[in-house]
Amino acid sequence: MRKIIFNWYLALGNTEREVVEFKDDTTEEEIEKAFDDWVWDRIGSDFWREEEK
């Protein structure tokens, strides 16, 4: 197993950190996709929403 640390620096001294396990044969592209999903799960609602009518 590969253990990859995902870090999100929220503000000075405030970091969100998660250790994510991947199979040994996981590609860099798959890890990058998992990281993208991890980030968007945290920030998606802060950056876009439908305009109210």
PDB file of C-alpha atoms in Angstrom:
ATOM      1  CA  MET A   1       0.000   0.000   0.000  1.00  0.00           C
ATOM      2  CA  ARG A   2       1.061   3.539  -0.740  1.00  0.00           C
ATOM      3  CA  LYS A   3       0.132   6.185   1.804  1.00  0.00           C
ATOM      4  CA  ILE A   4      -0.262   9.647   0.296  1.00  0.00           C
ATOM      5  CA  ILE A   5      -0.809  12.747   2.421  1.00  0.00           C
ATOM      6  CA  PHE A   6      -3.321  15.276   1.116  1.00  0.00           C
ATOM      7  CA  ASN A   7      -2.830  18.737   2.651  1.00  0.00           C
ATOM      8  CA  TRP A   8      -5.072  21.769   2.432  1.00  0.00           C
ATOM      9  CA  TYR A   9      -3.654  24.999   3.874  1.00  0.00           C
ATOM     10  CA  LEU A  10      -6.689  26.932   5.049  1.00  0.00           C
ATOM     11  CA  ALA A  11      -4.913  29.813   6.762  1.00  0.00           C
ATOM     12  CA  LEU A  12      -1.726  30.529   8.622  1.00  0.00           C
ATOM     13  CA  GLY A  13      -1.262  27.652  11.050  1.00  0.00           C
ATOM     14  CA  ASN A  14      -4.507  25.950  10.016  1.00  0.00           C
ATOM     15  CA  THR A  15      -4.100  22.849   7.856  1.00  0.00           C
ATOM     16  CA  GLU A  16      -6.469  20.058   6.953  1.00  0.00           C
ATOM     17  CA  ARG A  17      -4.554  16.815   6.475  1.00  0.00           C
ATOM     18  CA  GLU A  18      -5.665  13.358   5.447  1.00  0.00           C
ATOM     19  CA  VAL A  19      -3.630  10.214   4.805  1.00  0.00           C
ATOM     20  CA  VAL A  20      -5.105   8.319   1.855  1.00  0.00           C
ATOM     21  CA  GLU A  21      -4.109   4.750   1.040  1.00  0.00           C
ATOM     22  CA  PHE A  22      -3.722   3.533  -2.527  1.00  0.00           C
ATOM     23  CA  LYS A  23      -2.750   0.189  -4.001  1.00  0.00           C
ATOM     24  CA  ASP A  24       0.901  -0.122  -5.001  1.00  0.00           C
ATOM     25  CA  ASP A  25       0.013  -0.114  -8.708  1.00  0.00           C
ATOM     26  CA  THR A  26      -2.046   3.108  -8.557  1.00  0.00           C
ATOM     27  CA  THR A  27      -0.934   5.584 -11.212  1.00  0.00           C
ATOM     28  CA  GLU A  28      -0.015   9.203 -10.565  1.00  0.00           C
ATOM     29  CA  GLU A  29      -3.019  10.236 -12.682  1.00  0.00           C
ATOM     30  CA  GLU A  30      -5.366   8.246 -10.425  1.00  0.00           C
ATOM     31  CA  ILE A  31      -3.856   9.852  -7.330  1.00  0.00           C
ATOM     32  CA  GLU A  32      -4.186  13.321  -8.860  1.00  0.00           C
ATOM     33  CA  LYS A  33      -7.858  12.608  -9.695  1.00  0.00           C
ATOM     34  CA  ALA A  34      -8.473  11.459  -6.103  1.00  0.00           C
ATOM     35  CA  PHE A  35      -6.804  14.643  -4.818  1.00  0.00           C
ATOM     36  CA  ASP A  36      -8.910  16.830  -7.139  1.00  0.00           C
ATOM     37  CA  ASP A  37     -12.068  15.124  -5.866  1.00  0.00           C
ATOM     38  CA  TRP A  38     -10.880  15.531  -2.268  1.00  0.00           C
ATOM     39  CA  VAL A  39     -10.319  19.269  -2.755  1.00  0.00           C
ATOM     40  CA  TRP A  40     -13.603  19.893  -4.591  1.00  0.00           C
ATOM     41  CA  ASP A  41     -15.509  18.039  -1.872  1.00  0.00           C
ATOM     42  CA  ARG A  42     -14.239  20.690   0.533  1.00  0.00           C
ATOM     43  CA  ILE A  43     -14.512  23.871  -1.524  1.00  0.00           C
ATOM     44  CA  GLY A  44     -17.088  23.287  -4.250  1.00  0.00           C
ATOM     45  CA  SER A  45     -20.017  24.953  -2.523  1.00  0.00           C
ATOM     46  CA  ASP A  46     -17.880  27.998  -1.646  1.00  0.00           C
ATOM     47  CA  PHE A  47     -17.020  28.787  -5.261  1.00  0.00           C
ATOM     48  CA  TRP A  48     -20.094  28.219  -7.365  1.00  0.00           C
ATOM     49  CA  ARG A  49     -23.829  28.077  -7.006  1.00  0.00           C
ATOM     50  CA  GLU A  50     -26.823  28.811  -9.167  1.00  0.00           C
ATOM     51  CA  GLU A  51     -27.934  32.430  -9.260  1.00  0.00           C
ATOM     52  CA  GLU A  52     -31.223  33.015  -7.479  1.00  0.00           C
ATOM     53  CA  LYS A  53     -34.041  34.456  -9.618  1.00  0.00           C
TER      54      LYS A  53
END
